[in-house]
């Protein structure tokens, strides 16, 4: 078990020190701290020795310092401690220190006995340094600003090692990029939300700490620290990451609570506006003004929904992530929670050009695709532009209808725009009809009874979506064509419909679309 000079300096054991040069040697294992008598005597000391020169023994500005560095390099010492001279140290001395990797530490005043007393206990018992490191981490995190970037910087500076913040897919979202890129076992990030370590081929050890709000919660973020293999501070660094995780989760919990409170207030305000769209009360108008919402002008609304696997909730920060994705594509949005999703709207002084619709559709789709993860799909609907608060209410309703249409599409990032006169407007009304939903359930009941998994209904819907092509259906579903043909035979035997008749085919197709909405 050993400790390095760099780690001891990070603990603040030599207040006011200056590293003149030789940073590359700060990770050399430190074995002893001894007083120095002369430059030549340095060559007789053992490997890993830190040599402390008191005033009068060696002046940092004298040529003897260069000699001590050369002898020290040959002997493999850990560094030299000198008193800062009244005159500048020659640049050549600094360059030599850097070239040979021998650290030269300058102090305002060198008391040899005091320096040895401060460092030697940690050299002889590295666990003492570990305890001090934990104390330092706790104190610095307590006074640090709560933002994750600041916490990562404080952690890396205190631990004196690279630290990164990565997500569950191994992507670096903060801190040292090289540390995150050293990750090779992503499966453990996905399925093991407990602290663990990985050893790299470069003789380094990665310590990983999940950031979870509850013991059984998902680990969407991880702290990763990179240490030399065999570092004596491995255990204390691991414990320090655990302490840092508390600070991170406290920040995340606070952010979640703040966002939830703000989201609830925005949702209530929008509800008030829509309930009194003809003439919003003065207090409502004042609150809208404070929120930065324009009530006059032409409003174009967008409704966004998240389609999750059954029984799985969307991440609590998903609205913020969608906002960031939209902002990255040039759309400033403050999402307001609505039934079955979130909404936002863009307001302009004049009526938007109809040609703006397709461009907006493409931009929103790119933003949604950038934020889709795994089995979670995002879809959106866009309403027509209308003027005033009554127009906002109408556009929001249309956007929600368009989003219903988008949900029926089995594609990533589906976005639908309801034009003033289009078949989509008619379909949106049908899909929202209770009688149609009941009729669809009854029509497909033989399939859902025979196959509770829903494979037969999905196969039928995909088959009708792709113009009755069994080959295309097989490709989309990722199964063999013969499997599709076998399922179609079962479907025809179970359903009392004739798909060759246009009216029955249309009714069946609509029923599968409604069933897809119900599954989502």
mmCIF file of N, CA and C in Angstrom, residues 243-292:
data_model
loop_
_atom_site.group_PDB
_atom_site.id
_atom_site.type_symbol
_atom_site.label_atom_id
_atom_site.label_comp_id
_atom_site.label_asym_id
_atom_site.label_seq_id
_atom_site.Cartn_x
_atom_site.Cartn_y
_atom_site.Cartn_z
ATOM 1 N N UNK A 243 -20.170 9.407 -0.759
ATOM 2 C CA UNK A 243 -20.566 10.681 -0.139
ATOM 3 C C UNK A 243 -21.038 11.664 -1.212
ATOM 4 N N UNK A 244 -20.294 11.699 -2.328
ATOM 5 C CA UNK A 244 -20.673 12.605 -3.417
ATOM 6 C C UNK A 244 -22.034 12.234 -3.992
ATOM 7 N N UNK A 245 -22.344 10.933 -4.001
ATOM 8 C CA UNK A 245 -23.646 10.499 -4.525
ATOM 9 C C UNK A 245 -24.785 11.110 -3.721
ATOM 10 N N UNK A 246 -24.585 11.262 -2.398
ATOM 11 C CA UNK A 246 -25.623 11.899 -1.576
ATOM 12 C C UNK A 246 -25.846 13.337 -2.028
ATOM 13 N N UNK A 247 -24.740 14.041 -2.297
ATOM 14 C CA UNK A 247 -24.867 15.431 -2.740
ATOM 15 C C UNK A 247 -25.582 15.505 -4.091
ATOM 16 N N UNK A 248 -25.239 14.573 -4.985
ATOM 17 C CA UNK A 248 -25.876 14.564 -6.301
ATOM 18 C C UNK A 248 -27.369 14.265 -6.191
ATOM 19 N N UNK A 249 -27.710 13.235 -5.413
ATOM 20 C CA UNK A 249 -29.120 12.860 -5.315
ATOM 21 C C UNK A 249 -29.931 13.942 -4.604
ATOM 22 N N UNK A 250 -29.297 14.650 -3.662
ATOM 23 C CA UNK A 250 -29.993 15.773 -3.021
ATOM 24 C C UNK A 250 -30.301 16.854 -4.057
ATOM 25 N N UNK A 251 -29.333 17.110 -4.940
ATOM 26 C CA UNK A 251 -29.552 18.086 -6.010
ATOM 27 C C UNK A 251 -30.666 17.617 -6.945
ATOM 28 N N UNK A 252 -30.612 16.328 -7.338
ATOM 29 C CA UNK A 252 -31.616 15.803 -8.260
ATOM 30 C C UNK A 252 -33.013 15.850 -7.647
ATOM 31 N N UNK A 253 -33.098 15.488 -6.358
ATOM 32 C CA UNK A 253 -34.401 15.506 -5.689
ATOM 33 C C UNK A 253 -34.946 16.932 -5.607
ATOM 34 N N UNK A 254 -34.058 17.885 -5.297
ATOM 35 C CA UNK A 254 -34.483 19.286 -5.220
ATOM 36 C C UNK A 254 -34.944 19.793 -6.578
ATOM 37 N N UNK A 255 -34.168 19.445 -7.623
ATOM 38 C CA UNK A 255 -34.543 19.861 -8.971
ATOM 39 C C UNK A 255 -35.883 19.261 -9.378
ATOM 40 N N UNK A 256 -36.070 17.969 -9.042
ATOM 41 C CA UNK A 256 -37.324 17.301 -9.399
ATOM 42 C C UNK A 256 -38.508 17.961 -8.699
ATOM 43 N N UNK A 257 -38.325 18.287 -7.403
ATOM 44 C CA UNK A 257 -39.405 18.923 -6.647
ATOM 45 C C UNK A 257 -39.714 20.306 -7.200
ATOM 46 N N UNK A 258 -38.653 21.070 -7.506
ATOM 47 C CA UNK A 258 -38.847 22.411 -8.060
ATOM 48 C C UNK A 258 -39.551 22.350 -9.406
ATOM 49 N N UNK A 259 -39.091 21.407 -10.252
ATOM 50 C CA UNK A 259 -39.701 21.272 -11.577
ATOM 51 C C UNK A 259 -41.156 20.834 -11.475
ATOM 52 N N UNK A 260 -41.427 19.909 -10.545
ATOM 53 C CA UNK A 260 -42.802 19.432 -10.380
ATOM 54 C C UNK A 260 -43.716 20.552 -9.897
ATOM 55 N N UNK A 261 -43.204 21.360 -8.964
ATOM 56 C CA UNK A 261 -44.013 22.471 -8.449
ATOM 57 C C UNK A 261 -44.289 23.485 -9.564
ATOM 58 N N UNK A 262 -43.229 23.812 -10.334
ATOM 59 C CA UNK A 262 -43.408 24.768 -11.427
ATOM 60 C C UNK A 262 -44.339 24.207 -12.496
ATOM 61 N N UNK A 263 -44.203 22.899 -12.772
ATOM 62 C CA UNK A 263 -45.060 22.265 -13.771
ATOM 63 C C UNK A 263 -46.521 22.302 -13.346
ATOM 64 N N UNK A 264 -46.769 22.021 -12.075
ATOM 65 C CA UNK A 264 -48.147 22.046 -11.575
ATOM 66 C C UNK A 264 -48.742 23.446 -11.681
ATOM 67 N N UNK A 265 -47.929 24.461 -11.353
ATOM 68 C CA UNK A 265 -48.417 25.840 -11.422
ATOM 69 C C UNK A 265 -48.730 26.236 -12.866
ATOM 70 N N UNK A 266 -47.861 25.812 -13.820
ATOM 71 C CA UNK A 266 -48.118 26.127 -15.226
ATOM 72 C C UNK A 266 -49.380 25.422 -15.723
ATOM 73 N N UNK A 267 -49.547 24.148 -15.304
ATOM 74 C CA UNK A 267 -50.726 23.394 -15.738
ATOM 75 C C UNK A 267 -52.012 24.034 -15.217
ATOM 76 N N UNK A 268 -52.006 24.468 -13.951
ATOM 77 C CA UNK A 268 -53.190 25.115 -13.382
ATOM 78 C C UNK A 268 -53.491 26.436 -14.090
ATOM 79 N N UNK A 269 -52.419 27.184 -14.401
ATOM 80 C CA UNK A 269 -52.610 28.462 -15.075
ATOM 81 C C UNK A 269 -53.211 28.256 -16.465
ATOM 82 N N UNK A 270 -52.691 27.277 -17.207
ATOM 83 C CA UNK A 270 -53.228 27.029 -18.545
ATOM 84 C C UNK A 270 -54.691 26.582 -18.469
ATOM 85 N N UNK A 271 -55.012 25.759 -17.475
ATOM 86 C CA UNK A 271 -56.403 25.327 -17.303
ATOM 87 C C UNK A 271 -57.317 26.526 -17.065
ATOM 88 N N UNK A 272 -56.867 27.470 -16.245
ATOM 89 C CA UNK A 272 -57.658 28.684 -15.990
ATOM 90 C C UNK A 272 -57.872 29.470 -17.283
ATOM 91 N N UNK A 273 -56.809 29.597 -18.070
ATOM 92 C CA UNK A 273 -56.913 30.358 -19.322
ATOM 93 C C UNK A 273 -57.914 29.702 -20.264
ATOM 94 N N UNK A 274 -57.840 28.371 -20.384
ATOM 95 C CA UNK A 274 -58.725 27.672 -21.313
ATOM 96 C C UNK A 274 -60.172 27.669 -20.828
ATOM 97 N N UNK A 275 -60.369 27.606 -19.505
ATOM 98 C CA UNK A 275 -61.737 27.624 -18.972
ATOM 99 C C UNK A 275 -62.398 28.985 -19.161
ATOM 100 N N UNK A 276 -61.597 30.044 -19.223
ATOM 101 C CA UNK A 276 -62.134 31.401 -19.396
ATOM 102 C C UNK A 276 -61.545 32.019 -20.670
ATOM 103 N N UNK A 277 -61.478 31.205 -21.730
ATOM 104 C CA UNK A 277 -60.831 31.663 -22.960
ATOM 105 C C UNK A 277 -61.515 32.890 -23.555
ATOM 106 N N UNK A 278 -62.849 32.985 -23.409
ATOM 107 C CA UNK A 278 -63.566 34.137 -23.978
ATOM 108 C C UNK A 278 -63.179 35.447 -23.300
ATOM 109 N N UNK A 279 -62.936 35.408 -21.988
ATOM 110 C CA UNK A 279 -62.580 36.620 -21.231
ATOM 111 C C UNK A 279 -61.823 36.214 -19.974
ATOM 112 N N UNK A 280 -60.513 35.992 -20.064
ATOM 113 C CA UNK A 280 -59.737 35.577 -18.891
ATOM 114 C C UNK A 280 -59.798 36.633 -17.790
ATOM 115 N N UNK A 281 -59.970 36.230 -16.518
ATOM 116 C CA UNK A 281 -59.987 37.185 -15.400
ATOM 117 C C UNK A 281 -58.665 37.935 -15.291
ATOM 118 N N UNK A 282 -58.732 39.086 -14.647
ATOM 119 C CA UNK A 282 -57.533 39.921 -14.500
ATOM 120 C C UNK A 282 -56.403 39.162 -13.814
ATOM 121 N N UNK A 283 -56.735 38.438 -12.732
ATOM 122 C CA UNK A 283 -55.697 37.710 -11.991
ATOM 123 C C UNK A 283 -55.023 36.670 -12.883
ATOM 124 N N UNK A 284 -55.799 36.017 -13.729
ATOM 125 C CA UNK A 284 -55.242 35.018 -14.644
ATOM 126 C C UNK A 284 -54.305 35.673 -15.647
ATOM 127 N N UNK A 285 -54.708 36.830 -16.164
ATOM 128 C CA UNK A 285 -53.860 37.556 -17.114
ATOM 129 C C UNK A 285 -52.561 37.988 -16.442
ATOM 130 N N UNK A 286 -52.650 38.438 -15.190
ATOM 131 C CA UNK A 286 -51.448 38.854 -14.462
ATOM 132 C C UNK A 286 -50.490 37.680 -14.273
ATOM 133 N N UNK A 287 -51.041 36.525 -13.913
ATOM 134 C CA UNK A 287 -50.188 35.345 -13.716
ATOM 135 C C UNK A 287 -49.564 34.903 -15.035
ATOM 136 N N UNK A 288 -50.320 35.002 -16.128
ATOM 137 C CA UNK A 288 -49.770 34.648 -17.439
ATOM 138 C C UNK A 288 -48.637 35.590 -17.818
ATOM 139 N N UNK A 289 -48.801 36.865 -17.493
ATOM 140 C CA UNK A 289 -47.750 37.844 -17.771
ATOM 141 C C UNK A 289 -46.498 37.530 -16.966
ATOM 142 N N UNK A 290 -46.689 37.183 -15.682
ATOM 143 C CA UNK A 290 -45.548 36.831 -14.833
ATOM 144 C C UNK A 290 -44.837 35.587 -15.352
ATOM 145 N N UNK A 291 -45.599 34.681 -15.964
ATOM 146 C CA UNK A 291 -45.001 33.452 -16.504
ATOM 147 C C UNK A 291 -44.344 33.679 -17.853
ATOM 148 N N UNK A 292 -44.528 34.885 -18.430
ATOM 149 C CA UNK A 292 -43.925 35.175 -19.723
ATOM 150 C C UNK A 292 -44.740 34.670 -20.899
#
